[in-house]
Each structure stands twice: as C-alpha cells, then as structure tokens.
Coordinates of C-alpha atoms and ligand atoms in Angstrom, one line a residue:
L1 CA 0.1 -0.3 -0.1
R2 CA 1.2 3.2 -0.5
T3 CA -0.1 6.9 1.5
R4 CA 0.6 10.1 2.7
V5 CA 0.9 9.9 6.0
A6 CA 1.2 5.8 7.6
I7 CA -0.4 5.9 11.1
V8 CA 0.8 3.3 14.0
G9 CA -2.1 3.5 16.6
A10 CA -6.3 4.4 16.7
G11 CA -6.0 5.9 20.6
P12 CA -7.0 9.5 20.1
A13 CA -4.0 10.8 18.7
G14 CA -3.8 8.5 15.1
L15 CA -6.7 9.0 15.3
L16 CA -6.9 13.0 16.3
L17 CA -4.6 13.6 13.1
S18 CA -6.4 11.5 10.5
H19 CA -9.8 13.1 11.0
L20 CA -7.4 16.9 10.8
L21 CA -5.5 15.7 7.9
H22 CA -8.1 14.6 6.0
R23 CA -10.0 18.2 6.7
D24 CA -7.1 19.8 4.2
G25 CA -7.7 16.5 2.2
I26 CA -4.1 15.0 3.2
E27 CA -5.2 11.6 3.1
S28 CA -3.9 9.0 5.6
I29 CA -4.1 5.2 6.4
V30 CA -4.8 4.4 10.1
I31 CA -3.3 0.8 11.7
D32 CA -4.2 -1.1 14.3
N33 CA -3.6 -4.1 15.7
R34 CA -6.6 -4.1 18.0
S35 CA -11.0 -4.6 17.2
R36 CA -13.3 -1.9 17.2
D37 CA -15.0 -3.1 19.7
E38 CA -12.4 -3.1 22.0
I39 CA -10.4 0.5 22.0
E40 CA -13.9 2.0 22.2
S41 CA -14.4 -0.3 25.4
T42 CA -10.6 0.5 26.8
I43 CA -11.4 2.6 29.6
R44 CA -9.0 5.1 30.1
A45 CA -9.5 8.8 32.0
G46 CA -12.2 10.8 32.2
I47 CA -10.9 14.9 31.7
L48 CA -9.8 16.9 29.5
E49 CA -8.7 20.8 29.0
Q50 CA -10.7 23.4 28.1
G51 CA -8.1 23.4 24.6
T52 CA -8.8 19.5 24.0
V53 CA -12.8 20.6 24.7
D54 CA -12.0 23.8 21.9
L55 CA -10.5 21.0 19.6
L56 CA -13.0 18.4 19.3
V57 CA -15.8 21.5 18.9
A58 CA -14.6 23.5 16.3
S59 CA -13.1 20.4 14.2
G60 CA -16.2 18.5 14.4
A61 CA -14.7 16.2 16.0
S62 CA -17.1 15.7 18.9
E63 CA -20.8 17.7 19.6
R64 CA -21.7 15.4 22.5
V65 CA -18.9 16.2 24.7
L66 CA -20.9 19.3 24.9
V67 CA -24.0 16.9 25.2
D68 CA -23.0 14.3 27.2
G69 CA -19.8 15.7 29.3
H70 CA -20.4 18.1 32.6
R71 CA -18.2 21.2 32.5
H72 CA -16.2 21.3 36.1
E73 CA -14.9 24.8 37.8
G74 CA -13.8 23.8 39.9
I75 CA -12.0 20.7 42.0
D76 CA -11.1 19.8 45.5
L77 CA -7.6 19.1 47.3
H78 CA -9.2 17.4 50.3
F79 CA -6.5 17.7 53.1
D80 CA -6.0 18.8 57.1
D81 CA -9.7 16.5 57.6
A82 CA -11.5 19.4 54.9
A83 CA -12.3 20.1 52.2
H84 CA -9.9 23.5 49.4
R85 CA -11.7 24.0 46.8
I86 CA -9.2 24.9 43.7
D87 CA -11.2 27.3 41.4
L88 CA -10.5 26.6 38.2
T89 CA -13.1 29.7 36.2
E90 CA -12.3 32.3 38.6
L91 CA -8.9 31.2 39.0
T92 CA -8.2 30.8 34.8
G93 CA -11.5 31.8 32.9
R94 CA -11.8 27.9 32.3
A95 CA -12.8 25.2 33.6
V96 CA -12.4 20.7 32.4
W97 CA -14.5 18.6 31.0
L98 CA -15.5 15.5 32.2
Y99 CA -16.3 13.1 28.9
P100 CA -14.0 9.9 29.0
Q101 CA -11.4 8.8 26.4
H102 CA -13.3 5.9 25.1
E103 CA -16.6 8.9 24.4
V104 CA -13.6 10.8 22.5
L105 CA -12.6 7.6 20.9
R106 CA -15.9 6.5 19.5
D107 CA -16.6 9.8 18.3
L108 CA -14.1 10.1 16.7
L109 CA -13.7 6.5 15.1
A110 CA -17.6 7.1 14.3
R111 CA -16.1 10.9 12.1
R112 CA -13.7 8.6 10.3
S113 CA -15.7 6.7 9.3
A114 CA -18.8 9.3 8.2
D115 CA -15.9 10.9 6.3
G116 CA -14.6 7.8 4.9
G117 CA -11.2 7.7 7.1
E118 CA -9.0 4.7 5.9
V119 CA -9.1 2.9 10.0
R120 CA -7.2 -1.2 9.5
F121 CA -8.0 -3.0 12.7
G122 CA -6.6 -5.5 13.8
W123 CA -3.4 -4.9 12.1
S124 CA -0.2 -5.5 13.2
A125 CA 2.5 -3.4 13.2
T126 CA 6.3 -5.4 13.8
A127 CA 8.4 -3.5 11.8
V128 CA 9.9 0.2 10.2
R129 CA 11.7 -0.4 6.9
D130 CA 13.6 2.5 5.6
A131 CA 13.5 5.4 8.3
D132 CA 16.4 7.6 7.4
S133 CA 14.2 7.4 3.8
A134 CA 11.9 9.5 2.0
T135 CA 9.5 6.8 2.2
P136 CA 9.9 4.9 4.5
V137 CA 8.1 1.8 5.3
V138 CA 6.3 0.0 8.2
V139 CA 5.3 -4.0 7.4
G140 CA 3.4 -6.4 10.2
T141 CA 0.6 -8.4 9.7
D142 CA -2.8 -7.9 8.3
A143 CA -6.1 -8.7 10.0
D144 CA -6.7 -12.2 7.9
G145 CA -2.7 -12.6 9.3
A146 CA -1.0 -12.2 5.6
P147 CA 2.0 -9.6 5.6
F148 CA 1.1 -6.2 5.0
E149 CA 3.7 -3.2 3.7
I150 CA 2.8 0.8 4.2
T151 CA 5.3 3.1 2.0
A152 CA 4.8 6.4 2.8
D153 CA 5.8 10.4 2.8
V154 CA 5.3 9.8 6.0
L155 CA 5.4 7.6 9.4
V156 CA 3.6 8.6 12.4
G157 CA 4.1 6.5 15.1
A158 CA 0.5 6.7 17.9
D159 CA 0.8 3.0 19.4
G160 CA 0.7 3.6 23.0
S161 CA 3.4 3.0 25.3
R162 CA 5.3 0.0 24.1
S163 CA 5.7 2.1 20.7
V164 CA 6.7 -0.4 17.8
V165 CA 7.6 2.5 16.1
R166 CA 10.1 4.0 19.0
K167 CA 12.4 1.6 18.1
A168 CA 13.0 3.1 14.6
I169 CA 14.0 6.8 15.8
N170 CA 15.7 5.7 18.9
G171 CA 17.0 1.9 19.2
T172 CA 16.0 -0.8 20.5
D173 CA 18.8 0.4 23.3
A174 CA 17.5 3.9 24.3
P175 CA 14.7 4.0 26.5
G176 CA 15.0 7.4 27.0
Y177 CA 13.8 9.3 30.7
F178 CA 11.7 7.2 33.0
R179 CA 10.1 7.5 36.2
E180 CA 8.9 4.7 38.5
Y181 CA 7.0 5.2 41.7
P182 CA 6.4 2.6 44.3
F183 CA 2.8 3.1 44.9
A184 CA -0.4 2.9 42.2
W185 CA -4.1 3.3 42.6
L186 CA -6.6 0.7 42.5
G187 CA -10.1 1.8 40.0
I188 CA -13.1 1.3 40.8
L189 CA -16.2 1.2 38.1
C190 CA -20.1 1.5 40.9
E191 CA -23.4 1.8 39.8
A192 CA -24.1 5.2 42.1
P193 CA -25.0 8.3 42.3
P194 CA -22.2 11.7 42.1
S195 CA -21.1 12.1 45.8
A196 CA -20.7 14.7 45.6
P197 CA -20.8 17.0 42.7
E198 CA -17.4 17.7 41.7
L199 CA -13.9 15.9 41.3
I200 CA -12.2 15.7 45.5
Y201 CA -8.3 14.5 44.8
S202 CA -7.6 13.3 49.0
A203 CA -4.5 13.5 50.6
S204 CA -5.2 11.3 54.2
D205 CA -3.1 9.2 56.8
E206 CA -4.5 6.2 54.9
G207 CA -3.2 7.0 51.9
F208 CA -4.8 9.4 48.9
A209 CA -7.8 8.5 46.8
L210 CA -9.7 10.3 44.4
I211 CA -13.5 10.7 43.4
S212 CA -14.5 10.6 40.6
Q213 CA -17.7 10.4 38.2
R214 CA -19.0 9.4 35.3
S215 CA -22.7 9.3 34.4
E216 CA -25.6 10.4 36.8
T217 CA -25.8 6.8 37.5
V218 CA -21.7 5.1 37.2
Q219 CA -19.0 6.6 39.4
R220 CA -15.2 6.3 38.9
M221 CA -13.5 6.0 42.1
Y222 CA -9.8 5.6 42.7
L223 CA -7.5 4.3 45.9
Q224 CA -4.0 3.9 46.2
C225 CA -2.7 0.5 46.6
D226 CA 0.7 -1.5 46.8
P227 CA 1.7 -2.2 42.3
E228 CA 2.1 -5.4 43.4
L229 CA -2.4 -5.7 44.9
D230 CA -3.5 -8.5 43.7
H231 CA -7.0 -6.8 43.7
T232 CA -9.2 -9.7 43.4
T233 CA -7.8 -10.0 46.9
M234 CA -10.1 -7.2 48.6
S235 CA -13.6 -7.4 49.1
D236 CA -15.9 -4.8 48.6
A237 CA -16.8 -3.7 51.8
E238 CA -12.3 -3.7 52.0
I239 CA -12.1 -1.2 48.8
W240 CA -15.6 1.5 50.2
D241 CA -14.0 0.7 53.5
G242 CA -10.6 2.4 51.8
L243 CA -12.3 4.7 50.4
Q244 CA -14.3 6.6 53.0
R245 CA -11.3 7.2 55.6
R246 CA -9.4 8.4 53.0
V247 CA -12.4 10.7 52.1
G248 CA -13.3 12.1 56.2
G249 CA -16.4 13.9 56.0
T250 CA -17.7 13.4 52.4
R251 CA -20.2 9.9 53.2
L252 CA -19.9 8.6 49.8
I253 CA -22.1 6.7 48.5
E254 CA -22.3 3.3 48.0
G255 CA -23.2 0.9 44.8
R256 CA -22.5 -2.5 43.3
I257 CA -18.7 -3.0 41.8
F258 CA -18.7 -4.2 38.0
Q259 CA -15.0 -3.2 36.9
R260 CA -11.6 -3.3 39.2
D261 CA -8.0 -2.3 36.8
V262 CA -4.4 -0.9 39.0
L263 CA -2.7 1.6 37.3
R264 CA 0.8 1.5 38.3
F265 CA 3.1 4.1 37.9
R266 CA 5.3 5.8 35.3
S267 CA 7.0 9.1 34.3
F268 CA 8.8 8.8 30.4
V269 CA 9.8 10.2 27.4
A270 CA 11.8 9.2 24.5
R271 CA 14.8 10.2 24.1
G272 CA 13.9 10.7 20.0
L273 CA 10.7 12.2 19.5
S274 CA 10.9 11.7 15.3
R275 CA 13.9 11.0 13.0
G276 CA 13.8 12.3 8.7
N277 CA 10.4 11.9 8.3
V278 CA 8.8 9.6 11.0
F279 CA 7.2 11.7 14.5
L280 CA 6.4 9.7 17.9
L281 CA 3.1 10.6 19.3
G282 CA 0.9 10.3 22.7
D283 CA 2.1 7.4 24.4
A284 CA 4.6 6.4 22.3
A285 CA 6.6 9.3 23.2
H286 CA 5.7 9.8 26.8
T287 CA 4.0 8.9 29.2
V288 CA 2.8 10.1 32.3
P289 CA 1.2 9.0 35.6
P290 CA -2.2 9.1 35.8
T291 CA -2.9 11.9 38.9
G292 CA -4.1 15.8 37.0
A293 CA -5.7 14.1 33.5
K294 CA -2.7 15.1 31.3
G295 CA -2.0 11.7 29.2
M296 CA -5.2 12.3 26.8
N297 CA -4.8 16.2 26.4
L298 CA -1.0 16.4 25.9
A299 CA -1.8 13.5 23.4
V300 CA -3.6 16.2 21.8
A301 CA -1.2 18.9 22.2
D302 CA 0.9 16.8 20.3
V303 CA -1.0 16.2 17.3
V304 CA -1.9 19.8 17.1
L305 CA 1.7 20.8 16.5
L306 CA 2.1 17.7 13.9
H307 CA -0.2 18.4 12.2
A308 CA -0.1 22.3 11.9
A309 CA 3.2 20.5 10.9
L310 CA 2.1 18.6 7.7
R311 CA -0.1 21.3 6.5
E312 CA 1.9 24.1 6.0
Q313 CA 4.5 21.6 3.8
A314 CA 1.2 20.2 2.2
A315 CA 0.2 24.0 1.7
G316 CA 4.5 23.9 0.3
G317 CA 6.0 25.8 2.8
G318 CA 8.3 23.8 3.3
R319 CA 9.1 21.9 6.5
G320 CA 10.5 24.3 9.1
L321 CA 7.7 22.6 11.1
L322 CA 8.5 19.0 11.0
D323 CA 11.8 19.5 12.0
G324 CA 10.8 21.5 14.7
Y325 CA 8.3 19.4 16.1
A326 CA 10.2 17.6 19.1
A327 CA 12.3 20.8 19.4
A328 CA 8.7 22.8 20.7
A329 CA 6.8 19.1 21.2
S330 CA 9.4 18.5 24.3
E331 CA 8.4 22.7 25.6
R332 CA 4.6 20.5 26.9
I333 CA 5.9 17.5 27.3
W334 CA 8.5 18.3 30.4
R335 CA 5.9 21.0 32.0
A336 CA 3.1 18.0 31.6
Q337 CA 5.6 16.2 33.3
H338 CA 6.4 18.1 36.1
F339 CA 3.1 19.4 36.4
S340 CA 2.0 15.2 36.7
W341 CA 4.5 14.1 38.7
W342 CA 4.2 17.1 41.4
M343 CA 0.6 16.6 41.7
T344 CA 1.3 13.0 42.3
S345 CA 4.3 13.7 45.1
M346 CA 2.1 15.8 47.2
L347 CA -0.9 13.8 47.5
H348 CA 1.3 10.7 47.6
A349 CA 2.6 9.0 50.9
T350 CA 5.8 6.5 49.8
P351 CA 6.2 3.6 52.0
E352 CA 9.9 5.3 53.0
E353 CA 8.2 8.8 53.3
S354 CA 9.8 10.1 56.7
A355 CA 7.8 11.9 59.4
F356 CA 9.6 15.4 57.7
D357 CA 8.9 14.4 54.6
R358 CA 5.5 14.4 55.3
Q359 CA 5.0 17.3 57.2
R360 CA 6.2 19.0 54.3
R361 CA 4.3 17.6 51.9
F362 CA 1.4 19.1 53.8
G363 CA 2.3 22.1 54.2
E364 CA 3.1 21.9 50.4
L365 CA -0.7 21.3 50.0
R366 CA -1.6 24.3 52.6
S367 CA 1.0 26.7 50.6
V368 CA -0.5 25.5 47.6
A369 CA -4.5 25.7 48.6
G370 CA -4.3 28.7 50.9
S371 CA -2.0 31.0 48.0
R372 CA -4.0 32.3 45.2
A373 CA -1.1 31.9 43.3
G374 CA 0.2 28.8 45.0
S375 CA -3.7 28.0 43.8
T376 CA -3.4 29.8 39.8
F377 CA -0.3 27.9 39.3
L378 CA -2.1 24.1 39.9
A379 CA -4.9 25.6 37.7
E380 CA -3.7 26.6 34.8
A381 CA -2.5 23.6 34.3
Y382 CA -4.9 21.0 34.9
T383 CA -7.3 23.5 32.5
G384 CA -4.2 23.1 30.2
W385 CA -1.8 25.8 29.2
P386 CA -2.6 27.4 25.7
L387 CA -3.8 25.4 22.5
T388 CA -3.1 27.0 19.5
F389 CA -4.3 25.4 16.2
T390 CA -5.2 26.4 13.1
L391 CA -8.3 24.9 11.1
Ligands
DHB401 C1 -9.9 10.5 36.7 C2 -8.6 9.8 36.3 C3 -7.3 10.4 36.4 O1 -6.4 10.8 36.4 C4 -7.6 12.6 37.6 O2 -6.6 13.0 38.0 C5 -8.7 12.7 37.3 C6 -10.4 12.0 36.7 C7 -10.7 9.4 36.0 O3 -10.5 8.5 35.7 O4 -12.1 10.1 35.7

C-alpha cells in the first residue's frame, strides 16, 4: 500500500490526526492491532482540558462532548480533614470537561467512518523499514494474518507505550527518560449517583483517594495501593471502607462495583521524538502518571503541532515546522511531566516516607490551597496551558 501519512495506532492521537489531515485534504491510513470494539471499550481517564474540548468541537470531531460531557469549574483538594476548593474558572477563566476517553474514541471513529477514512483494525505493525529515507515503510500482518507493507511520505507512531515505531527512531537500547513510583491506584467503576458535585483529590493518613465521576448512574473512584496488589483479593466492603476512610467528611454513596483495575505510576519521555519523516505522538512518545489526567490531553497537544507542520508542508511551506516538531512538543511534554509528577508527589505518601517529608508535604498542600498564586499555578496546569490550533 502507498499513502501520504501512515499512522500506527487508532487511539485518540492517531484518529484525531487523521481526522484533522482529512479536513485539509491530506490522505492517511490508520492501522491498529486491536478490534474496534476493544478500542471503544478501553477504560482510561475522564478529564478533558478546555483546549481539547475546543478542538474536538471546532474540528467537527465531537458535538456530543458538549451534550453528554459535564463542565467542571473546580476541584476539591481534601487534606487536614477538610475540603479546599480550587476554583479553576475564577482563577483562569477556563474549565475542564468530564468526558471519558472511550467516548472521545467513539466520536472520532464515527467521524472517520462517516468521512470514509481508512482505519484498519486487527492490523499489527511489527517493524519499520527505511526510517531514514524519504518514504519510510511500516510492515506487519493484517487481520487475516497475511503480511502487509505500507509506504508513506510520513510515518506516525501513535501506537502507545509499547510502540513499535519508537524503536525505529531510538533503537532498541535507548529507553529515554524514565521514572517509576512505588505505589499504584486501584480504580473501580460502580453503579451509584455522584457523591459530590466535583472531583475530590484526597491526601489522608490512610493514603490517597480520588473520587471522580462518569455519569448520573456510574462513578469512577481510585484508591492508592501497592503496585503488586492482586485486586481480586479485596472484598467490595474493604474497598468501600478504604475509600470512605480517606475522604472523611464526605459520605460516599456506595453501589455495585462492576469493574476493577490497577494503574501503575510511571513517567517516561522517549529520547528522540522524530527521525527524518518518522514522528512519535501521545503515549508512544511519553507516559505520565495518572494524577491530573494529562495523558490524553498531552497527546492532543502533540497532534496539534504535527498537524500544523504537515499542513504547512502540504501548502508548500517546506519542512521547517516538521523539523521543529520534536523541540516544540518537548516544551509542553516536560511541563506536563513536571505537573503530573508534582501533583502525584504532593498527594501520595511513599512507603518509606519520613516524618519530615510527610510534614513538608502537608505544608506544601497548605501553601498551594492557601495562596491565590499557588492555586492559580495548579489551575492553569490542570485546565491546560493555551493550545493554539489552526483549522
Ligand atoms: C480521572 C482520572 C485522573 O487521573 C484524574 O486526575 C481525574 C479523573 C478519571 O478517570 O475520571
């Protein structure tokens, strides 16, 4: 096969890029080793930055986000047995939207289908050839197990944290910048109405908890746990007890728990984000720990940059923006890395935390919540730094 832009990975980054390119008349093929059903049912985070929502709506990728999503103008930081509201909108003029990532994926897939986009499910990329040539090639096996080759002017790795394309850019033994944390989250979905109007991020003596939401009838909650926890060993009663004790003062409305998963905490940035005509986007380029929900929003910011560069090149503007992609993307990536690390470190005790570090951590929480400047710093990052896109 031959195409202008070959995109490996039909997650938010790959699908959004192919949608934006289509609007400019630039043809692409997206492949993914998963089925459409698997992609649409993968449970990930639920918070969209203002800029992400603006782009989804303005580009025609989703109108549903404004109908089925919920605008949140604040979050609660819970510590010292009290809620400390951060008024995001008053501090920044912006808000965030609660709209789960799988809903974004459903919207993008529906849009790509309606526009006749080529998205091939069950196609596994196994290697990249000619990464340094003008026309890189991705090879693998299709949904029937037969070999395929796609030759493109530009090859995009939007294939997640275990990216195949990343190897072609960095080689197998250059892991990049990496950090692991000695804790994880046990995430649950339950059938219950919301327990609070806004999200609660709680740092308590028992550990961290996050009370998030999905809809009027389904809630998402997280509980700090050991990364090696076998979640099948915990009873529902133990989970509820753990959550309740971490958010003293708020009574959580309990309901049937129908999904559990353990989320590991990692920070990662690939050493190289591009090589010639091969580019990395989203989780293939970087991973953030979940606190603050930057993962998908950062992927969208990568897409905005790469889209602008490809659009400029297609319009005869040369490859200046393409060659500048890695440096431009790095800037926001490292700000988001800092923010995600900071929120994580401020809200979680490590198993070996000293008495001094614990007191210092609560001092930091009081500084942030008690200072307009501190709260504004958090609110600017949480709602997302400005995202300038051209459509
Ligand atoms: C959710 C996840 C997060 O990591 C976060 O910071 C906020 C919300 C969620 O899944 O709802």
